[in-house]
Coordinates of C-alpha atoms in Angstrom, one line a residue:
M1 CA -18.6 -50.4 30.5
N2 CA -20.8 -47.4 31.5
I3 CA -22.5 -46.3 28.2
K4 CA -23.4 -42.9 29.9
K5 CA -19.7 -42.1 30.1
I6 CA -19.2 -42.7 26.4
I7 CA -22.4 -40.9 25.4
P8 CA -22.9 -38.2 28.0
I9 CA -26.3 -37.1 26.5
L10 CA -27.7 -40.2 28.1
E11 CA -26.8 -38.7 31.5
W12 CA -29.1 -35.7 31.2
L13 CA -31.7 -36.3 28.4
P14 CA -33.6 -39.2 30.0
N15 CA -34.0 -37.0 33.2
Y16 CA -34.6 -33.8 31.4
N17 CA -36.7 -31.4 33.4
T18 CA -39.0 -28.9 31.9
I19 CA -37.7 -26.4 34.4
F20 CA -34.5 -26.4 32.3
L21 CA -36.4 -25.7 29.1
K22 CA -36.8 -21.9 29.5
G23 CA -33.1 -21.3 30.2
D24 CA -32.0 -23.7 27.4
M25 CA -34.4 -22.0 24.9
L26 CA -33.3 -18.5 25.9
A27 CA -29.6 -19.4 25.8
G28 CA -29.9 -21.3 22.5
I29 CA -31.7 -18.4 20.8
T30 CA -29.2 -15.8 22.2
V31 CA -26.2 -17.9 21.1
G32 CA -27.8 -18.5 17.7
I33 CA -28.4 -14.8 17.2
I34 CA -24.7 -14.2 17.9
L35 CA -23.4 -17.2 16.0
I36 CA -25.0 -16.4 12.7
P37 CA -23.1 -13.1 12.0
Q38 CA -20.0 -14.5 13.7
G39 CA -20.1 -17.6 11.5
I40 CA -20.2 -15.5 8.4
A41 CA -17.4 -13.3 9.7
Y42 CA -15.1 -16.1 10.7
A43 CA -15.6 -17.9 7.4
L44 CA -14.1 -14.8 5.7
I45 CA -11.1 -15.0 8.1
A46 CA -10.6 -18.6 7.0
G47 CA -10.7 -17.5 3.3
L48 CA -14.0 -19.4 2.7
P49 CA -17.4 -18.3 1.3
P50 CA -19.6 -17.0 4.2
I51 CA -22.0 -20.0 4.0
Y52 CA -19.3 -22.3 5.3
G53 CA -19.2 -20.5 8.6
L54 CA -22.9 -21.4 9.0
Y55 CA -22.2 -25.0 8.0
C56 CA -19.7 -25.2 11.0
A57 CA -22.6 -24.3 13.3
L58 CA -24.7 -27.4 12.4
V59 CA -23.4 -30.9 12.7
P60 CA -20.4 -30.1 15.0
Q61 CA -22.8 -28.6 17.6
I62 CA -25.1 -31.7 17.5
M63 CA -22.1 -34.1 17.8
Y64 CA -20.8 -32.2 20.8
A65 CA -24.2 -32.0 22.5
I66 CA -24.3 -35.9 22.3
F67 CA -20.7 -36.7 23.2
G68 CA -19.4 -33.7 25.1
S69 CA -19.0 -33.9 28.8
S70 CA -19.8 -30.1 29.3
R71 CA -23.4 -29.1 28.9
Q72 CA -22.7 -25.4 28.3
V73 CA -19.6 -25.2 26.0
A74 CA -20.6 -23.7 22.6
I75 CA -19.0 -25.3 19.6
G76 CA -18.6 -23.8 16.2
P77 CA -16.4 -21.6 14.1
V78 CA -13.9 -19.4 16.0
A79 CA -11.6 -16.6 14.9
M80 CA -8.3 -18.3 16.0
D81 CA -8.9 -21.6 14.3
S82 CA -10.2 -19.8 11.2
L83 CA -6.9 -17.9 10.9
I84 CA -4.9 -21.0 11.4
V85 CA -6.9 -22.7 8.6
A86 CA -6.2 -19.7 6.3
T87 CA -2.5 -19.8 7.2
G88 CA -2.1 -23.5 6.4
V89 CA -4.4 -23.9 3.4
S90 CA -3.4 -20.7 1.6
T91 CA 0.0 -22.1 0.9
L92 CA -1.6 -25.1 -1.0
A93 CA -4.4 -23.5 -3.0
L94 CA -5.8 -20.1 -4.1
T95 CA -8.0 -18.6 -1.4
G96 CA -11.7 -19.2 -2.1
S97 CA -11.2 -21.6 -4.9
D98 CA -12.9 -25.1 -5.0
S99 CA -9.6 -26.8 -4.2
Y100 CA -9.1 -24.4 -1.3
I101 CA -12.6 -25.3 0.1
S102 CA -12.0 -29.0 -0.3
I103 CA -8.6 -28.8 1.4
A104 CA -10.2 -26.9 4.4
I105 CA -12.9 -29.6 4.7
L106 CA -10.3 -32.4 4.5
L107 CA -8.3 -30.6 7.2
A108 CA -11.4 -30.8 9.5
L109 CA -11.4 -34.6 8.9
I110 CA -7.7 -34.9 9.8
V111 CA -8.0 -32.8 12.9
G112 CA -11.1 -34.7 14.0
T113 CA -9.4 -38.1 13.5
I114 CA -6.3 -37.0 15.5
Q115 CA -8.5 -35.7 18.3
F116 CA -10.6 -38.9 18.4
I117 CA -7.6 -41.2 18.5
M118 CA -6.0 -39.1 21.3
G119 CA -9.3 -39.3 23.3
V120 CA -9.7 -43.1 22.8
F121 CA -6.1 -43.7 24.0
S122 CA -6.4 -41.2 26.8
L123 CA -3.6 -39.0 25.4
G124 CA -5.1 -35.7 26.6
F125 CA -2.2 -35.3 29.0
I126 CA 0.1 -34.4 26.0
V127 CA -1.4 -31.0 25.8
N128 CA -0.2 -30.3 29.4
F129 CA 3.2 -29.5 27.9
L130 CA 1.6 -26.2 26.8
S131 CA 1.9 -24.2 30.0
K132 CA -0.5 -21.3 30.8
P133 CA 2.1 -18.7 30.0
V134 CA 2.6 -20.3 26.6
I135 CA -1.2 -20.3 26.0
T136 CA -1.5 -16.7 27.1
G137 CA 1.3 -15.6 24.8
F138 CA 0.1 -17.6 21.8
T139 CA -3.6 -16.6 22.1
S140 CA -2.7 -12.9 22.6
A141 CA -0.5 -12.9 19.5
V142 CA -3.0 -14.7 17.4
A143 CA -5.7 -12.2 18.5
L144 CA -3.5 -9.3 17.3
I145 CA -2.8 -11.1 14.0
I146 CA -6.5 -11.7 13.4
G147 CA -7.5 -8.2 14.3
I148 CA -4.8 -6.5 12.2
N149 CA -5.5 -8.7 9.2
Q150 CA -9.1 -7.4 9.3
F151 CA -8.0 -3.8 8.8
G152 CA -8.3 -4.4 5.1
N153 CA -12.0 -5.0 5.2
L154 CA -12.5 -2.4 7.9
L155 CA -10.8 0.4 5.8
G156 CA -11.7 -0.9 2.4
V157 CA -8.1 -1.4 1.3
N158 CA -6.7 -4.6 -0.1
F159 CA -3.9 -5.0 2.4
V160 CA -1.6 -8.1 2.3
Q161 CA -2.9 -11.0 4.4
S162 CA -0.3 -12.8 6.5
D163 CA 0.2 -14.5 9.9
Q164 CA 3.5 -12.6 10.2
I165 CA 2.5 -9.3 11.6
Q166 CA 5.4 -7.2 10.3
Y167 CA 4.4 -7.7 6.7
V168 CA 0.8 -6.7 7.4
I169 CA 1.9 -3.6 9.3
E170 CA 4.4 -2.6 6.6
D171 CA 1.6 -2.8 4.0
I172 CA -0.8 -0.9 6.1
W173 CA 1.8 1.9 6.7
Q174 CA 2.4 2.2 2.9
Q175 CA -1.3 2.1 1.8
F176 CA -3.1 3.6 4.9
L177 CA -3.9 6.9 3.2
E178 CA -5.8 5.0 0.4
Y179 CA -8.6 4.1 2.9
N180 CA -12.2 4.2 1.6
F181 CA -14.0 6.9 3.5
H182 CA -17.5 5.3 3.4
T183 CA -16.2 1.9 4.3
T184 CA -14.0 3.2 7.1
S185 CA -16.9 5.3 8.5
I186 CA -19.3 2.4 8.6
G187 CA -16.7 0.1 10.1
I188 CA -15.5 2.5 12.9
I189 CA -19.1 3.4 13.8
S190 CA -19.9 -0.4 14.0
V191 CA -16.9 -0.8 16.4
F192 CA -18.1 1.9 18.7
I193 CA -21.7 0.5 18.7
I194 CA -20.5 -3.0 19.6
I195 CA -18.3 -1.6 22.4
F196 CA -21.1 0.6 23.7
F197 CA -23.6 -2.2 23.9
R198 CA -21.0 -4.6 25.4
K199 CA -20.4 -2.1 28.2
I200 CA -24.1 -1.9 28.9
N201 CA -24.8 -5.6 29.0
K202 CA -22.9 -8.5 27.3
K203 CA -26.1 -10.3 26.7
I204 CA -27.2 -7.7 24.2
P205 CA -26.7 -9.2 20.7
N206 CA -24.4 -6.3 19.6
A207 CA -23.2 -8.2 16.6
L208 CA -26.7 -8.7 15.3
I209 CA -27.5 -5.0 15.9
V210 CA -24.7 -3.8 13.7
V211 CA -25.4 -6.4 11.1
V212 CA -29.1 -5.4 10.8
V213 CA -28.2 -1.6 10.8
G214 CA -25.5 -2.3 8.1
I215 CA -27.9 -4.2 5.9
I216 CA -30.6 -1.6 6.2
I217 CA -28.1 1.2 5.3
M218 CA -26.8 -0.7 2.2
K219 CA -30.2 -1.8 1.1
Y220 CA -32.0 1.5 1.3
F221 CA -29.1 4.0 0.9
G222 CA -26.8 1.8 -1.2
K223 CA -26.5 4.3 -4.0
S224 CA -24.7 6.7 -1.7
F225 CA -22.3 3.8 -0.6
E226 CA -21.6 2.0 -3.9
D227 CA -17.9 1.8 -3.1
V228 CA -18.6 -0.2 0.1
A229 CA -17.9 -4.0 -0.4
I230 CA -20.8 -6.2 0.6
V231 CA -21.2 -10.0 1.1
K232 CA -23.6 -10.5 -1.8
D233 CA -25.0 -13.9 -2.6
I234 CA -25.1 -16.5 0.2
P235 CA -26.6 -19.7 -1.2
S236 CA -29.6 -21.2 0.7
G237 CA -30.1 -24.7 1.8
L238 CA -28.5 -27.3 4.0
P239 CA -25.1 -28.9 3.3
I240 CA -25.2 -32.2 1.4
F241 CA -23.4 -35.3 2.7
A242 CA -20.1 -35.8 0.9
I243 CA -16.8 -37.6 1.8
P244 CA -13.8 -35.3 1.5
E245 CA -11.3 -36.1 -1.3
F246 CA -8.3 -38.1 0.0
D247 CA -4.8 -37.4 -1.1
I248 CA -1.9 -39.0 0.9
D249 CA 0.6 -36.3 -0.1
L250 CA -1.8 -33.6 0.7
I251 CA -2.6 -35.1 4.1
R252 CA 1.1 -35.3 4.8
E253 CA 1.5 -31.6 4.1
L254 CA -1.5 -30.7 6.2
L255 CA -0.4 -32.7 9.3
P256 CA 1.7 -29.8 10.9
I257 CA -1.2 -27.4 10.7
A258 CA -3.6 -30.1 11.8
F259 CA -1.6 -30.8 15.0
T260 CA -1.6 -27.0 15.7
L261 CA -5.4 -27.0 15.4
V262 CA -5.6 -30.1 17.6
M263 CA -3.5 -28.5 20.4
V264 CA -5.2 -25.1 20.2
G265 CA -8.7 -26.4 19.9
Y266 CA -8.4 -28.8 22.8
L267 CA -6.8 -26.2 25.0
E268 CA -9.6 -23.7 24.3
T269 CA -12.3 -26.3 25.0
I270 CA -10.7 -27.6 28.3
S271 CA -10.0 -24.1 29.6
I272 CA -13.5 -22.9 28.8
G273 CA -15.1 -26.1 30.1
K274 CA -13.2 -26.0 33.4
S275 CA -14.1 -22.3 34.0
L276 CA -17.8 -23.2 33.4
E277 CA -17.6 -26.3 35.5
A278 CA -16.5 -24.3 38.5
K279 CA -19.8 -22.3 38.4
Q280 CA -22.0 -25.4 39.0
D281 CA -22.1 -28.8 40.6
E282 CA -24.1 -30.9 38.2
Y283 CA -21.4 -32.4 36.0
R284 CA -17.6 -32.7 35.7
I285 CA -15.4 -32.2 32.6
R286 CA -13.7 -35.3 31.4
P287 CA -10.7 -34.3 29.3
N288 CA -10.4 -37.4 27.2
Q289 CA -14.1 -37.4 26.5
E290 CA -13.8 -33.8 25.3
L291 CA -11.2 -35.0 22.8
I292 CA -13.6 -37.7 21.6
A293 CA -16.4 -35.2 21.3
L294 CA -14.3 -32.6 19.4
G295 CA -13.0 -35.4 17.2
L296 CA -16.5 -36.6 16.3
A297 CA -17.6 -33.0 15.8
N298 CA -14.9 -32.3 13.3
M299 CA -15.0 -35.7 11.6
V300 CA -18.7 -35.9 11.1
G301 CA -18.8 -32.1 10.4
S302 CA -16.4 -32.5 7.5
L303 CA -18.9 -34.9 5.9
F304 CA -21.3 -32.0 5.8
K305 CA -18.8 -29.3 4.5
A306 CA -17.6 -27.9 7.9
Y307 CA -14.1 -26.7 8.3
P308 CA -12.3 -27.2 11.7
T309 CA -14.3 -26.1 14.7
T310 CA -13.8 -25.8 18.4
S311 CA -15.3 -24.0 21.4
S312 CA -15.9 -20.3 21.5
F313 CA -14.9 -18.3 24.6
S314 CA -17.5 -15.6 24.1
R315 CA -20.5 -17.8 23.0
S316 CA -19.8 -20.3 25.8
A317 CA -19.8 -17.6 28.4
I318 CA -23.0 -16.1 27.0
N319 CA -24.6 -19.5 26.8
Q320 CA -24.0 -20.0 30.6
E321 CA -25.0 -16.5 31.5
S322 CA -28.2 -16.8 29.5
G323 CA -29.3 -19.8 31.6
A324 CA -28.2 -22.9 29.6
R325 CA -28.4 -26.0 31.8
T326 CA -28.0 -28.8 29.2
G327 CA -27.0 -29.5 25.6
M328 CA -30.5 -28.7 24.5
A329 CA -29.4 -25.1 24.2
A330 CA -27.0 -26.2 21.5
I331 CA -29.8 -28.0 19.6
V332 CA -31.9 -24.8 19.8
S333 CA -28.9 -22.9 18.3
V334 CA -28.7 -25.4 15.5
L335 CA -32.4 -25.1 14.7
M336 CA -31.9 -21.3 14.4
V337 CA -29.0 -21.8 12.0
V338 CA -31.1 -24.3 9.9
F339 CA -33.9 -21.8 9.7
T340 CA -31.5 -19.1 8.6
L341 CA -29.9 -21.4 5.9
L342 CA -33.3 -22.3 4.5
F343 CA -35.1 -19.0 4.5
L344 CA -33.0 -16.0 5.6
T345 CA -29.7 -16.1 3.6
P346 CA -31.0 -13.6 1.0
L347 CA -31.3 -11.0 3.8
F348 CA -27.5 -11.0 4.2
Y349 CA -26.9 -10.0 0.5
H350 CA -26.3 -6.3 1.5
L351 CA -24.2 -7.0 4.6
P352 CA -21.1 -4.8 4.5
K353 CA -17.8 -6.7 4.9
T354 CA -16.6 -3.8 7.1
V355 CA -19.3 -4.6 9.6
L356 CA -18.0 -8.2 9.8
A357 CA -14.5 -6.9 10.3
A358 CA -15.7 -4.7 13.1
I359 CA -17.3 -7.7 14.8
I360 CA -14.1 -9.7 14.5
I361 CA -11.8 -6.9 15.6
V362 CA -13.7 -6.2 18.8
A363 CA -14.1 -9.9 19.6
V364 CA -10.4 -10.9 19.2
F365 CA -8.8 -7.8 20.7
G366 CA -10.5 -8.8 24.0
L367 CA -8.3 -12.0 23.9
V368 CA -5.1 -9.9 24.3
N369 CA -4.4 -10.7 28.0
V370 CA -2.4 -7.8 29.3
K371 CA -3.7 -8.5 32.9
E372 CA -2.1 -12.0 32.9
A373 CA 1.2 -10.5 31.6
R374 CA 1.3 -8.1 34.5
F375 CA 0.5 -10.9 37.0
L376 CA 3.3 -13.1 35.6
W377 CA 5.8 -10.2 35.7
K378 CA 5.1 -9.8 39.5
A379 CA 4.6 -13.5 40.3
N380 CA 7.2 -15.4 38.2
T381 CA 9.6 -13.6 35.8
L382 CA 10.7 -16.9 34.1
D383 CA 7.0 -17.6 33.2
F384 CA 6.7 -13.9 32.0
W385 CA 9.7 -14.3 29.6
L386 CA 8.3 -17.7 28.4
M387 CA 5.0 -15.9 27.6
L388 CA 6.7 -13.0 25.9
A389 CA 8.9 -15.3 23.8
T390 CA 5.9 -17.3 22.6
F391 CA 4.0 -14.0 21.9
L392 CA 6.8 -12.6 19.9
A393 CA 7.6 -15.8 18.0
T394 CA 3.9 -16.1 17.0
L395 CA 3.7 -12.5 15.9
F396 CA 6.8 -12.4 13.8
F397 CA 7.4 -16.0 12.6
G398 CA 3.7 -17.2 12.2
I399 CA 1.2 -19.3 14.1
E400 CA 2.7 -22.7 13.3
Y401 CA 6.2 -21.7 14.4
G402 CA 4.8 -19.8 17.4
I403 CA 3.2 -22.9 18.9
M404 CA 6.4 -24.9 18.2
V405 CA 8.5 -22.3 20.0
G406 CA 6.0 -22.3 22.9
V407 CA 6.1 -26.1 23.3
G408 CA 9.9 -26.2 22.9
L409 CA 10.4 -23.5 25.5
S410 CA 8.0 -25.2 27.9
L411 CA 10.0 -28.4 27.7
I412 CA 13.2 -26.5 28.2
V413 CA 11.9 -24.7 31.2
L414 CA 10.5 -28.0 32.6
I415 CA 13.8 -29.7 32.2
F416 CA 15.7 -26.8 33.7
R417 CA 13.4 -26.7 36.7
T418 CA 13.5 -30.4 37.3
S419 CA 17.3 -30.6 36.8
R420 CA 17.9 -27.9 39.4
P421 CA 15.3 -28.3 42.2
Y422 CA 15.3 -26.5 45.5
V423 CA 17.6 -27.9 48.1
A424 CA 18.0 -26.9 51.7
E425 CA 20.0 -27.5 54.9
L426 CA 17.7 -27.9 57.8
G427 CA 18.2 -26.8 61.4
K428 CA 16.3 -27.6 64.6
V429 CA 13.6 -25.1 65.8
P430 CA 14.5 -24.4 69.5
N431 CA 12.4 -26.3 72.1
S432 CA 10.7 -28.5 69.5
N433 CA 11.1 -31.6 67.4
F434 CA 10.8 -29.8 64.1
Y435 CA 13.6 -29.1 61.5
R436 CA 13.2 -26.2 59.1
N437 CA 15.2 -24.5 56.3
K438 CA 18.0 -22.4 57.8
S439 CA 17.7 -19.8 54.9
R440 CA 14.1 -19.0 56.0
F441 CA 14.3 -19.5 59.8
E442 CA 17.2 -17.6 61.4
E443 CA 16.5 -19.0 64.9
V444 CA 17.1 -22.6 64.0
I445 CA 20.0 -24.5 65.6
I446 CA 22.7 -25.7 63.2
E447 CA 25.2 -28.2 64.5
N448 CA 28.7 -28.4 63.0
D449 CA 28.9 -32.2 63.1
I450 CA 25.4 -32.9 61.5
L451 CA 24.1 -32.1 58.1
I452 CA 20.4 -32.5 57.4
F453 CA 19.9 -32.2 53.6
R454 CA 16.5 -31.8 52.0
F455 CA 16.0 -32.4 48.3
D456 CA 12.6 -31.1 47.0
A457 CA 12.0 -33.2 43.8
Q458 CA 12.1 -36.7 42.4
L459 CA 15.7 -37.9 42.0
F460 CA 16.3 -39.0 38.4
Y461 CA 18.9 -38.9 35.6
A462 CA 18.3 -35.2 34.9
N463 CA 19.1 -33.9 38.4
S464 CA 21.2 -36.7 40.0
A465 CA 24.5 -34.9 39.3
Y466 CA 22.9 -31.7 40.8
F467 CA 21.9 -33.7 43.9
R468 CA 25.5 -35.0 44.3
D469 CA 27.1 -31.6 43.8
R470 CA 24.9 -29.8 46.2
L471 CA 25.2 -32.5 48.9
D472 CA 29.0 -32.5 48.5
E473 CA 29.1 -28.7 48.6
M474 CA 27.1 -28.5 51.9
A475 CA 29.1 -31.4 53.4
S476 CA 32.3 -29.6 52.4
N477 CA 31.2 -26.5 54.2
K478 CA 31.0 -28.5 57.4
G479 CA 34.7 -29.6 57.0
N480 CA 36.3 -32.3 59.1
Q481 CA 33.7 -31.8 61.9
L482 CA 31.0 -33.6 59.9
K483 CA 30.0 -36.9 61.4
L484 CA 26.4 -37.5 60.3
I485 CA 24.4 -36.8 57.1
V486 CA 20.6 -37.1 57.3
L487 CA 18.8 -37.1 53.9
D488 CA 15.3 -35.7 54.5
A489 CA 13.6 -37.6 51.6
E490 CA 10.0 -36.6 52.4
S491 CA 9.8 -34.5 49.2
I492 CA 11.4 -37.3 47.0
N493 CA 8.4 -39.2 45.4
R494 CA 10.3 -41.2 42.8
V495 CA 13.9 -42.4 42.2
D496 CA 15.1 -43.9 38.9
S497 CA 18.1 -46.2 38.3
T498 CA 20.5 -43.3 37.9
G499 CA 19.3 -41.7 41.1
L500 CA 19.6 -45.0 43.0
E501 CA 23.2 -45.4 41.8
V502 CA 24.1 -41.9 42.9
L503 CA 22.6 -42.5 46.3
K504 CA 24.5 -45.8 46.7
E505 CA 27.7 -44.2 45.5
R506 CA 27.4 -41.2 48.0
V507 CA 26.6 -43.5 50.9
K508 CA 29.7 -45.5 50.2
Y509 CA 31.8 -42.4 49.7
Y510 CA 30.8 -40.8 53.0
K511 CA 31.1 -44.2 54.8
N512 CA 34.7 -44.5 53.7
R513 CA 35.3 -41.0 55.1
G514 CA 33.9 -42.0 58.5
V515 CA 30.6 -40.1 58.0
T516 CA 27.4 -41.9 58.9
F517 CA 24.5 -41.7 56.5
Y518 CA 20.8 -41.8 57.6
F519 CA 17.5 -41.6 55.7
A520 CA 14.5 -39.8 57.1
G521 CA 10.9 -39.6 55.8
V522 CA 11.4 -42.0 52.9
K523 CA 8.1 -42.8 51.1
G524 CA 7.3 -46.5 50.7
P525 CA 7.7 -46.8 46.9
V526 CA 11.1 -45.0 47.1
R527 CA 12.2 -47.2 50.0
D528 CA 11.2 -50.3 48.0
D529 CA 13.4 -49.2 45.2
L530 CA 16.3 -48.5 47.6
F531 CA 16.1 -52.0 49.0
K532 CA 15.8 -53.6 45.6
C533 CA 18.9 -51.9 44.4
G534 CA 21.0 -53.3 47.3
V535 CA 21.3 -50.3 49.6
L536 CA 21.0 -52.6 52.7
A537 CA 24.3 -54.2 51.7
I538 CA 25.9 -50.8 52.5
I539 CA 23.9 -49.6 55.5
D540 CA 21.8 -51.1 58.2
I541 CA 17.9 -51.1 58.1
N542 CA 18.2 -49.2 61.4
H543 CA 19.4 -46.2 59.4
F544 CA 15.9 -45.4 58.1
F545 CA 13.8 -43.0 60.3
M546 CA 10.4 -41.5 60.2
R547 CA 11.6 -38.0 60.8
A548 CA 14.9 -36.1 60.9
N549 CA 14.5 -35.5 64.6
D550 CA 14.4 -39.2 65.3
A551 CA 17.6 -39.7 63.2
V552 CA 19.4 -37.0 65.2
K553 CA 18.1 -38.3 68.6
F554 CA 19.2 -41.9 67.7
Y555 CA 22.7 -40.6 66.7
K556 CA 23.1 -38.7 69.9
T557 CA 21.6 -41.0 72.5
G558 CA 22.0 -44.4 70.8
D559 CA 18.5 -45.3 72.1
R560 CA 17.6 -48.3 69.9
S561 CA 14.2 -49.4 71.4
K562 CA 12.0 -47.1 69.3
Q563 CA 14.1 -47.4 66.2
E564 CA 14.2 -51.2 66.3
K565 CA 10.4 -51.1 66.3
Y566 CA 10.3 -48.9 63.2
A567 CA 13.0 -51.0 61.5
K568 CA 10.9 -54.1 62.2
Y569 CA 7.9 -52.4 60.7
I570 CA 9.8 -51.4 57.6
H571 CA 11.2 -54.9 57.2
Q572 CA 7.7 -56.5 57.4
A573 CA 6.2 -53.9 55.0
Y574 CA 9.0 -54.6 52.5

């Protein structure tokens, strides 16, 4: 067993080069500067005291730096997971209460345990059932939900909080004119400042700038803005080790939201990690190792008061752009958060909540992927409607139901596509030995007594009836002139028992009608299955050919020399 594969930090730390230190230090400081105000803001989304957003930036980052296969992914609190936490936990306890906090921490332990088990048993492939259109629709909807839910803090109005957007919009419509002028002014100015600096250079710590400006305004001009809500006391000190309280009934209630966090968190991390991987050639992302790293980050993090964490799109990109080469950048970020928790939390007392809302709104609205929707509309309309259905289901029915609809529709589309694969009748390209699809090549030669049938998928229980029906339909179109059917099986990579029975039954059927049945381009494993199921009791081994052209030539000329050599080879291989 390679210990470096299990603990990836052993791959880069023993060979750490001081050349990397400058980039890692700069990236760690930059991400830390961004992470501190974001952590406070995202904790508010989760319905937790601001300090818990900073707790999420400690142990989880260290665990990922040790066990994560990516050296540039930035782990910590994120807006999407924070809203999912709020959605799930708010139904079980009063937001901000002690029981609410303990449930959120227990949720991190459950999420981490599921992720760790999936990683150990190499179950990362399960998440592949969430297609990219589903991910796009889900993340875009959640981004809108998060942003609109922050309008209350931005405008200084106590709007209803919900993951069903229609209720939030209805309440905003009814109470919009009650907005607080001072709160709204500070919030909107903060939004414009953030957007302005982001357009100049994304490396500029725009979140920190508006936080500092907001604190200065409230500290020195607070008497003029007494109606603006501020964060107030954030306790100093590091989190104390404590095991979350276990309750079997509570764990059972948290499982649906936990699985949602597992899926979303893992997808975010893999997609970010893969995009960063493509920009370098020093390491490779290992999906199951990422699950293990995320699992340990959440499990161990929960022992130090962290709620569920995952990777951040924005911070990971900034980490890479700022020069991070190894996990040392994450350790530098942790040291910055530790310093803040020990000495700087009193400075955040006067931080306006509307500034935090502005940071969140600008960050999450950037996740609404209109460009991808336009691409899907042009490239694949079925994927576009899949994305739109997931988007609308998440917006109007909630996050948990949105992910369920997305997974369900992905499976339905998968089944539909595999049950009705592409089939084609092939014709001969003039003056060549090649056969091509007659629907795409008008010049190909089609012979009335020969049908060359190509099936572009595995042949199994879900599409075997479709295979039979389309074969019979094409054969029927030939009429009584049909004397030979050649199955071009080059695209068939697997056949199950149902598919084998359909093949045998069709061979018998056409044999009884006086139509010869040949196989061309059959892959070795498929051919083995055909022989094991007894197909050689129906047809001769000489009816297997390397290419469709060989089958037609053999049928027309009866030249057995070349075919007997191939049949002998097949027999020996079998």
